[in-house]
Amino acid sequence: MKIKNTAVFTWSAVKSIGTIMALVGTPFIILAAEDEDPEVKEQTRPTSKIEAGVLYNSDDSFKAGEYNGLHKEGAYGIGNIDLRGGAGFDSDSTRRWRINGTNLGQQNRNVTSEYGWQGKLKLKFEYDELLRNRSDSYRTPYSGDGAGNFILPDAWRVPLLPQLNTTTGNARGLSADVTQSSILAPTLANPNALLAPITAQSNAAAAIQNNDLPLFRDVNLYTKRQKYDGGLSYFITPELEFTASARRDDRNGYQPMGFDSKAITGERVSILPDPINQTTDQYNANLSYTGEKGFMQIGYYGSLFYNHINAVRWQDWGPSASGLSGTPSQTRFDTMSTAPDNQFHQFNMNGGYTFSPTTKLVMGGSYGRSTQNDAFLTDTSTVLMPVSSLNGLVETSTFNLKLTNKPSKDLSLAVGYKYDNRDNKTPINTYAYYAAGEPAAGSANAAFINALGIGALGSNININANMPYSKMSNQITLNGNYHLAKSHWLNAGYEWENIDRSCTGAWYNCVNASNSNENTGKLQWRWNMTTSLNTKIDYAFSKRSVNYDENAWLAMVPMANVVPTGATVLPNGLPATAYNTMAYYGLTGYGPASGLNPQPLAGSPLALFFTNNNALSPGLYGNRDRISELLGMRRFNMANRDRHKLRSAVNWQATERLSFQGSLDFSHDDYPDSTYGLQSSREWDFNFDASYALSDSFSVGLFYSHQNQLSNTAGNSYTANSNAANVNGATQLAGSSSCNNYTTLLQRNLNNKIDPCLNWFSDMQNDVDVLGLSLAKNGLLSGKLSLTGNLVFSWAQTNVDINGGNYANNPALAAGSPASSTAAFFIPATKLPAVSTDTVELQLTAQYAIDKSSSIRAMYSYLHLNSSDYAYQGMQPGGLAAVLPTYESAPAYSIHAIGLAFNYSFQ
């Protein structure tokens, strides 16, 4: 029997960077002898295959080799094997074995081995490796030991901007462009006067730069995952099977992580190469029974996570105390814990029974326990630690059921139920601590100190409780499928989901949406117009209803339920805690939606807790920062939502050789009750795929897709009310007439909280276009040569348009400026620079069959990427004052790769 080979290409997805993986990762398939069915041959006499060769990469490119390990210029090995053996097909033995290896010469290699007797025992082992390169442009002055300790060089000097301040650390002082620039030094005579740095200031800055910049070193950011997987399958009887497996994942590398130090001299951030050294062990064991009418399975799953680095310790790059200038900071260190070790163990059971040819039932359930009990890391900043570890415990239980019935040949019905309960039983405790490296300042409310029973506390203390979040969901689904008429099918469904959220033992509800209900209706129509043309349309509408609580943050601050010193009694006789006061006046932590006037009655609880009608004072609930929410703010995953989804698809086999596929999907989410937060989101997806076989040996494929995503978000730049009337004597306001009618600084300050100019809106749009072309030609040179080619272009762009703005004080004011001068300007927001990524990928492959057992494969690829992202500008010297530069840049590359490999098959 002669076999004809016709290649048809369908572009269902495009991978942007890993093209070389496809070139070197798929062994060349040797054609079978023309007089034998290859499928019969494969089953009766398995064929082993070996591929070996070399690939040359033209340039260094960390990003081009993001997932394939080909990030360096030079030669790489091509190695793929598929070895098979065992007893002969005509013997009584069913023993079989197989060793399969791909990409053995690269760092995305995989090796799988199997050994066993068909229908009785099977053993399997797999090793899989994957390297993900993130960046090779990252730089840092810190040295690390790989265990989370980061130390500055002894020669490090604190960067400064001498023309502004000679004692306060400023990372912008590492840029010569910044330190050589003039600063605005207004006087009454010349409000726009510029002051150039004097020689001493320039010399001081240059000395620091010459000293510090050479201390930055290159560190490659990457993650390497190694997986070891082994398992067995054993048939105790033909109906009873036992399976077991064990898997270990080791992750190593470095990832960028921001570490914030708060000190008396200011806030400073270091973006460090956070080391990754983690192990996850997973275990499975199952006993399965399969009978004539039913099946049942009981099993166990376990996951154990180990983080071999339990903390990161870093040195502050700024001055360790006030009054220091360019001296090194060699004494101040901060520490932050990493992800703790944890375990998860689960027992599960599921089964099914066929009552009749038309009625089937499937059901299952599970019970699991997650535990985490690593010891807390403490230092002088953790002044109250009631327990030494979290004693974390989460119990999960699930149950699911599905009943299907086919009452007639044209109608099928299904009903399902799902229960999922995540019960967090971690005990709740109250902790008191200062932010990393921040010394105590001032004095906390005396009532809070007494309630905690500890010594003096600074006003910048954080008195917080942990919140063990629990979630329980119940879901019911109904579905029916009806054959309306010849070639027409209608499917209708309904889904109801209820979710309850809570924190067991919390003094106040800990989640914004303690209960939510979502109802979804679905409808699908399918029409097979002809044997070669069919289409379908799906539509679904869902409505989520939530009773939103804007005061859920109270669960984190237990001092909001303690009467602070200086508080009085409420008119209803209850003690004036922060919570009682909010409840009595019907307020959230945002306070009255009002300007400064009219003022609350002096001495009243309202005047104490919401001074000047501002948001609730953090000091009156024992927290360093204001954590209450804006009035009208809704978290999108817990807000009322209306969702529409429409999907359509068409498949047309126009001729035996020509086919088309297309789809158009649309989705729209609307959040009708969200004043702030995500307002709406919308997405369009269009896909078109065509393939044409010009002959039995020549085929062409074309693919195009377009994706458009749009999201609308609203927010507010909260500013507290005040009665400040001037800046250095100036009183006038400019630039805000388009959003308010304030003309003076005092008018604005009196109404800061309700100033409409502080509202902002953003529209973020993502557009992605992908165009692909493929060609395949077989049968050249008397059937020995085949050629394939793939070409893919992609264009991606993100645009963010912002409406709104904020105020800035006039920098050209000197002390004693005339009252008629402009004190502050309203500066409208502008559109952010576009973020874009464009790629070109070309693959060409030629394979030549030397004989029936051997062949040669030649390959070429070209990868090009050009990207632009304004976020990288802030990573350069001079970008940010409180953050050390990392030098990371937007990726770009153009590389070529050529390869040659020899293939051999044998039995």
PDB file of N, CA, C and O in Angstrom, residues 428-467:
ATOM      1  N   ILE A 428      -6.618  33.949  65.463  1.00  0.00           N
ATOM      2  CA  ILE A 428      -6.406  35.386  65.279  1.00  0.00           C
ATOM      3  C   ILE A 428      -5.658  35.944  66.487  1.00  0.00           C
ATOM      4  O   ILE A 428      -6.020  35.679  67.630  1.00  0.00           O
ATOM      5  N   ASN A 429      -4.608  36.709  66.207  1.00  0.00           N
ATOM      6  CA  ASN A 429      -3.832  37.368  67.251  1.00  0.00           C
ATOM      7  C   ASN A 429      -3.583  38.820  66.859  1.00  0.00           C
ATOM      8  O   ASN A 429      -3.691  39.184  65.687  1.00  0.00           O
ATOM      9  N   THR A 430      -3.256  39.623  67.854  1.00  0.00           N
ATOM     10  CA  THR A 430      -2.940  41.029  67.622  1.00  0.00           C
ATOM     11  C   THR A 430      -1.437  41.219  67.734  1.00  0.00           C
ATOM     12  O   THR A 430      -0.812  40.755  68.699  1.00  0.00           O
ATOM     13  N   TYR A 431      -0.868  41.890  66.718  1.00  0.00           N
ATOM     14  CA  TYR A 431       0.577  42.130  66.661  1.00  0.00           C
ATOM     15  C   TYR A 431       0.830  43.633  66.618  1.00  0.00           C
ATOM     16  O   TYR A 431       0.027  44.395  66.066  1.00  0.00           O
ATOM     17  N   ALA A 432       1.952  44.045  67.188  1.00  0.00           N
ATOM     18  CA  ALA A 432       2.351  45.454  67.140  1.00  0.00           C
ATOM     19  C   ALA A 432       3.788  45.528  66.631  1.00  0.00           C
ATOM     20  O   ALA A 432       4.674  44.846  67.148  1.00  0.00           O
ATOM     21  N   TYR A 433       4.011  46.382  65.614  1.00  0.00           N
ATOM     22  CA  TYR A 433       5.329  46.438  64.984  1.00  0.00           C
ATOM     23  C   TYR A 433       5.502  47.775  64.281  1.00  0.00           C
ATOM     24  O   TYR A 433       4.539  48.469  63.960  1.00  0.00           O
ATOM     25  N   TYR A 434       6.758  48.112  64.038  1.00  0.00           N
ATOM     26  CA  TYR A 434       7.097  49.288  63.246  1.00  0.00           C
ATOM     27  C   TYR A 434       7.498  48.835  61.847  1.00  0.00           C
ATOM     28  O   TYR A 434       7.945  47.711  61.650  1.00  0.00           O
ATOM     29  N   ALA A 435       7.331  49.724  60.869  1.00  0.00           N
ATOM     30  CA  ALA A 435       7.746  49.405  59.503  1.00  0.00           C
ATOM     31  C   ALA A 435       9.250  49.175  59.472  1.00  0.00           C
ATOM     32  O   ALA A 435       9.985  49.627  60.359  1.00  0.00           O
ATOM     33  N   ALA A 436       9.730  48.460  58.449  1.00  0.00           N
ATOM     34  CA  ALA A 436      11.122  48.021  58.382  1.00  0.00           C
ATOM     35  C   ALA A 436      12.090  49.163  58.617  1.00  0.00           C
ATOM     36  O   ALA A 436      12.145  50.118  57.848  1.00  0.00           O
ATOM     37  N   GLY A 437      12.839  49.066  59.709  1.00  0.00           N
ATOM     38  CA  GLY A 437      13.892  50.033  59.970  1.00  0.00           C
ATOM     39  C   GLY A 437      13.432  51.353  60.530  1.00  0.00           C
ATOM     40  O   GLY A 437      14.253  52.240  60.775  1.00  0.00           O
ATOM     41  N   GLU A 438      12.133  51.527  60.741  1.00  0.00           N
ATOM     42  CA  GLU A 438      11.655  52.831  61.198  1.00  0.00           C
ATOM     43  C   GLU A 438      11.718  52.912  62.720  1.00  0.00           C
ATOM     44  O   GLU A 438      11.137  52.085  63.426  1.00  0.00           O
ATOM     45  N   PRO A 439      12.378  53.915  63.267  1.00  0.00           N
ATOM     46  CA  PRO A 439      12.431  54.051  64.724  1.00  0.00           C
ATOM     47  C   PRO A 439      11.118  54.607  65.260  1.00  0.00           C
ATOM     48  O   PRO A 439      10.364  55.262  64.548  1.00  0.00           O
ATOM     49  N   ALA A 440      10.849  54.325  66.538  1.00  0.00           N
ATOM     50  CA  ALA A 440       9.650  54.854  67.174  1.00  0.00           C
ATOM     51  C   ALA A 440       9.712  56.372  67.226  1.00  0.00           C
ATOM     52  O   ALA A 440      10.760  56.969  67.447  1.00  0.00           O
ATOM     53  N   ALA A 441       8.555  57.002  67.012  1.00  0.00           N
ATOM     54  CA  ALA A 441       8.474  58.465  67.057  1.00  0.00           C
ATOM     55  C   ALA A 441       7.160  58.848  67.717  1.00  0.00           C
ATOM     56  O   ALA A 441       6.123  58.218  67.476  1.00  0.00           O
ATOM     57  N   GLY A 442       7.176  59.867  68.536  1.00  0.00           N
ATOM     58  CA  GLY A 442       5.966  60.323  69.204  1.00  0.00           C
ATOM     59  C   GLY A 442       5.472  59.298  70.198  1.00  0.00           C
ATOM     60  O   GLY A 442       6.226  58.441  70.688  1.00  0.00           O
ATOM     61  N   SER A 443       4.184  59.353  70.492  1.00  0.00           N
ATOM     62  CA  SER A 443       3.599  58.436  71.467  1.00  0.00           C
ATOM     63  C   SER A 443       2.215  58.007  71.017  1.00  0.00           C
ATOM     64  O   SER A 443       1.389  58.837  70.614  1.00  0.00           O
ATOM     65  N   ALA A 444       1.967  56.701  71.057  1.00  0.00           N
ATOM     66  CA  ALA A 444       0.658  56.171  70.702  1.00  0.00           C
ATOM     67  C   ALA A 444      -0.366  56.529  71.768  1.00  0.00           C
ATOM     68  O   ALA A 444      -0.020  56.932  72.887  1.00  0.00           O
ATOM     69  N   ASN A 445      -1.634  56.398  71.441  1.00  0.00           N
ATOM     70  CA  ASN A 445      -2.698  56.699  72.379  1.00  0.00           C
ATOM     71  C   ASN A 445      -2.541  55.829  73.632  1.00  0.00           C
ATOM     72  O   ASN A 445      -2.347  54.609  73.545  1.00  0.00           O
ATOM     73  N   ALA A 446      -2.633  56.453  74.800  1.00  0.00           N
ATOM     74  CA  ALA A 446      -2.397  55.753  76.062  1.00  0.00           C
ATOM     75  C   ALA A 446      -3.356  54.592  76.265  1.00  0.00           C
ATOM     76  O   ALA A 446      -2.997  53.559  76.846  1.00  0.00           O
ATOM     77  N   ALA A 447      -4.603  54.733  75.797  1.00  0.00           N
ATOM     78  CA  ALA A 447      -5.581  53.651  75.972  1.00  0.00           C
ATOM     79  C   ALA A 447      -5.161  52.402  75.217  1.00  0.00           C
ATOM     80  O   ALA A 447      -5.402  51.270  75.678  1.00  0.00           O
ATOM     81  N   PHE A 448      -4.541  52.559  74.067  1.00  0.00           N
ATOM     82  CA  PHE A 448      -4.099  51.409  73.289  1.00  0.00           C
ATOM     83  C   PHE A 448      -2.933  50.716  73.992  1.00  0.00           C
ATOM     84  O   PHE A 448      -2.845  49.481  74.007  1.00  0.00           O
ATOM     85  N   ILE A 449      -2.025  51.516  74.556  1.00  0.00           N
ATOM     86  CA  ILE A 449      -0.891  50.939  75.281  1.00  0.00           C
ATOM     87  C   ILE A 449      -1.404  50.122  76.463  1.00  0.00           C
ATOM     88  O   ILE A 449      -0.950  49.006  76.720  1.00  0.00           O
ATOM     89  N   ASN A 450      -2.384  50.665  77.184  1.00  0.00           N
ATOM     90  CA  ASN A 450      -2.957  49.948  78.321  1.00  0.00           C
ATOM     91  C   ASN A 450      -3.681  48.682  77.875  1.00  0.00           C
ATOM     92  O   ASN A 450      -3.611  47.642  78.534  1.00  0.00           O
ATOM     93  N   ALA A 451      -4.396  48.761  76.746  1.00  0.00           N
ATOM     94  CA  ALA A 451      -5.142  47.596  76.263  1.00  0.00           C
ATOM     95  C   ALA A 451      -4.206  46.449  75.885  1.00  0.00           C
ATOM     96  O   ALA A 451      -4.531  45.279  76.083  1.00  0.00           O
ATOM     97  N   LEU A 452      -3.031  46.793  75.362  1.00  0.00           N
ATOM     98  CA  LEU A 452      -2.073  45.773  74.971  1.00  0.00           C
ATOM     99  C   LEU A 452      -1.225  45.300  76.135  1.00  0.00           C
ATOM    100  O   LEU A 452      -0.609  44.231  76.075  1.00  0.00           O
ATOM    101  N   GLY A 453      -1.143  46.110  77.189  1.00  0.00           N
ATOM    102  CA  GLY A 453      -0.372  45.728  78.355  1.00  0.00           C
ATOM    103  C   GLY A 453       1.123  45.694  78.122  1.00  0.00           C
ATOM    104  O   GLY A 453       1.831  44.847  78.680  1.00  0.00           O
ATOM    105  N   ILE A 454       1.616  46.604  77.273  1.00  0.00           N
ATOM    106  CA  ILE A 454       3.057  46.677  77.021  1.00  0.00           C
ATOM    107  C   ILE A 454       3.525  48.104  77.284  1.00  0.00           C
ATOM    108  O   ILE A 454       2.725  48.987  77.591  1.00  0.00           O
ATOM    109  N   GLY A 455       4.829  48.323  77.152  1.00  0.00           N
ATOM    110  CA  GLY A 455       5.411  49.619  77.443  1.00  0.00           C
ATOM    111  C   GLY A 455       5.056  50.664  76.414  1.00  0.00           C
ATOM    112  O   GLY A 455       4.120  50.506  75.615  1.00  0.00           O
ATOM    113  N   ALA A 456       5.824  51.750  76.436  1.00  0.00           N
ATOM    114  CA  ALA A 456       5.550  52.887  75.565  1.00  0.00           C
ATOM    115  C   ALA A 456       5.628  52.479  74.097  1.00  0.00           C
ATOM    116  O   ALA A 456       6.455  51.658  73.704  1.00  0.00           O
ATOM    117  N   LEU A 457       4.735  53.063  73.313  1.00  0.00           N
ATOM    118  CA  LEU A 457       4.693  52.830  71.868  1.00  0.00           C
ATOM    119  C   LEU A 457       4.721  54.153  71.142  1.00  0.00           C
ATOM    120  O   LEU A 457       4.103  55.129  71.580  1.00  0.00           O
ATOM    121  N   GLY A 458       5.411  54.197  70.009  1.00  0.00           N
ATOM    122  CA  GLY A 458       5.435  55.386  69.190  1.00  0.00           C
ATOM    123  C   GLY A 458       4.118  55.565  68.453  1.00  0.00           C
ATOM    124  O   GLY A 458       3.356  54.613  68.236  1.00  0.00           O
ATOM    125  N   SER A 459       3.856  56.772  68.030  1.00  0.00           N
ATOM    126  CA  SER A 459       2.629  57.045  67.278  1.00  0.00           C
ATOM    127  C   SER A 459       2.658  56.411  65.899  1.00  0.00           C
ATOM    128  O   SER A 459       1.624  56.319  65.234  1.00  0.00           O
ATOM    129  N   ASN A 460       3.832  55.977  65.467  1.00  0.00           N
ATOM    130  CA  ASN A 460       3.948  55.312  64.165  1.00  0.00           C
ATOM    131  C   ASN A 460       3.884  53.802  64.284  1.00  0.00           C
ATOM    132  O   ASN A 460       4.306  53.079  63.376  1.00  0.00           O
ATOM    133  N   ILE A 461       3.328  53.293  65.363  1.00  0.00           N
ATOM    134  CA  ILE A 461       3.179  51.850  65.554  1.00  0.00           C
ATOM    135  C   ILE A 461       2.041  51.316  64.690  1.00  0.00           C
ATOM    136  O   ILE A 461       1.072  52.023  64.386  1.00  0.00           O
ATOM    137  N   ASN A 462       2.160  50.065  64.259  1.00  0.00           N
ATOM    138  CA  ASN A 462       1.081  49.349  63.582  1.00  0.00           C
ATOM    139  C   ASN A 462       0.552  48.287  64.530  1.00  0.00           C
ATOM    140  O   ASN A 462       1.287  47.371  64.916  1.00  0.00           O
ATOM    141  N   ILE A 463      -0.703  48.420  64.935  1.00  0.00           N
ATOM    142  CA  ILE A 463      -1.344  47.429  65.804  1.00  0.00           C
ATOM    143  C   ILE A 463      -2.381  46.712  64.953  1.00  0.00           C
ATOM    144  O   ILE A 463      -3.488  47.217  64.736  1.00  0.00           O
ATOM    145  N   ASN A 464      -1.997  45.558  64.441  1.00  0.00           N
ATOM    146  CA  ASN A 464      -2.837  44.859  63.461  1.00  0.00           C
ATOM    147  C   ASN A 464      -3.131  43.435  63.893  1.00  0.00           C
ATOM    148  O   ASN A 464      -2.337  42.811  64.608  1.00  0.00           O
ATOM    149  N   ALA A 465      -4.261  42.922  63.422  1.00  0.00           N
ATOM    150  CA  ALA A 465      -4.627  41.522  63.616  1.00  0.00           C
ATOM    151  C   ALA A 465      -4.547  40.798  62.285  1.00  0.00           C
ATOM    152  O   ALA A 465      -4.811  41.384  61.226  1.00  0.00           O
ATOM    153  N   ASN A 466      -4.161  39.523  62.327  1.00  0.00           N
ATOM    154  CA  ASN A 466      -4.183  38.724  61.108  1.00  0.00           C
ATOM    155  C   ASN A 466      -5.623  38.364  60.764  1.00  0.00           C
ATOM    156  O   ASN A 466      -6.500  38.345  61.634  1.00  0.00           O
ATOM    157  N   MET A 467      -5.867  38.118  59.487  1.00  0.00           N
ATOM    158  CA  MET A 467      -7.235  37.859  59.020  1.00  0.00           C
ATOM    159  C   MET A 467      -7.278  36.511  58.295  1.00  0.00           C
ATOM    160  O   MET A 467      -6.937  36.427  57.103  1.00  0.00           O
TER     161      MET A 467
END
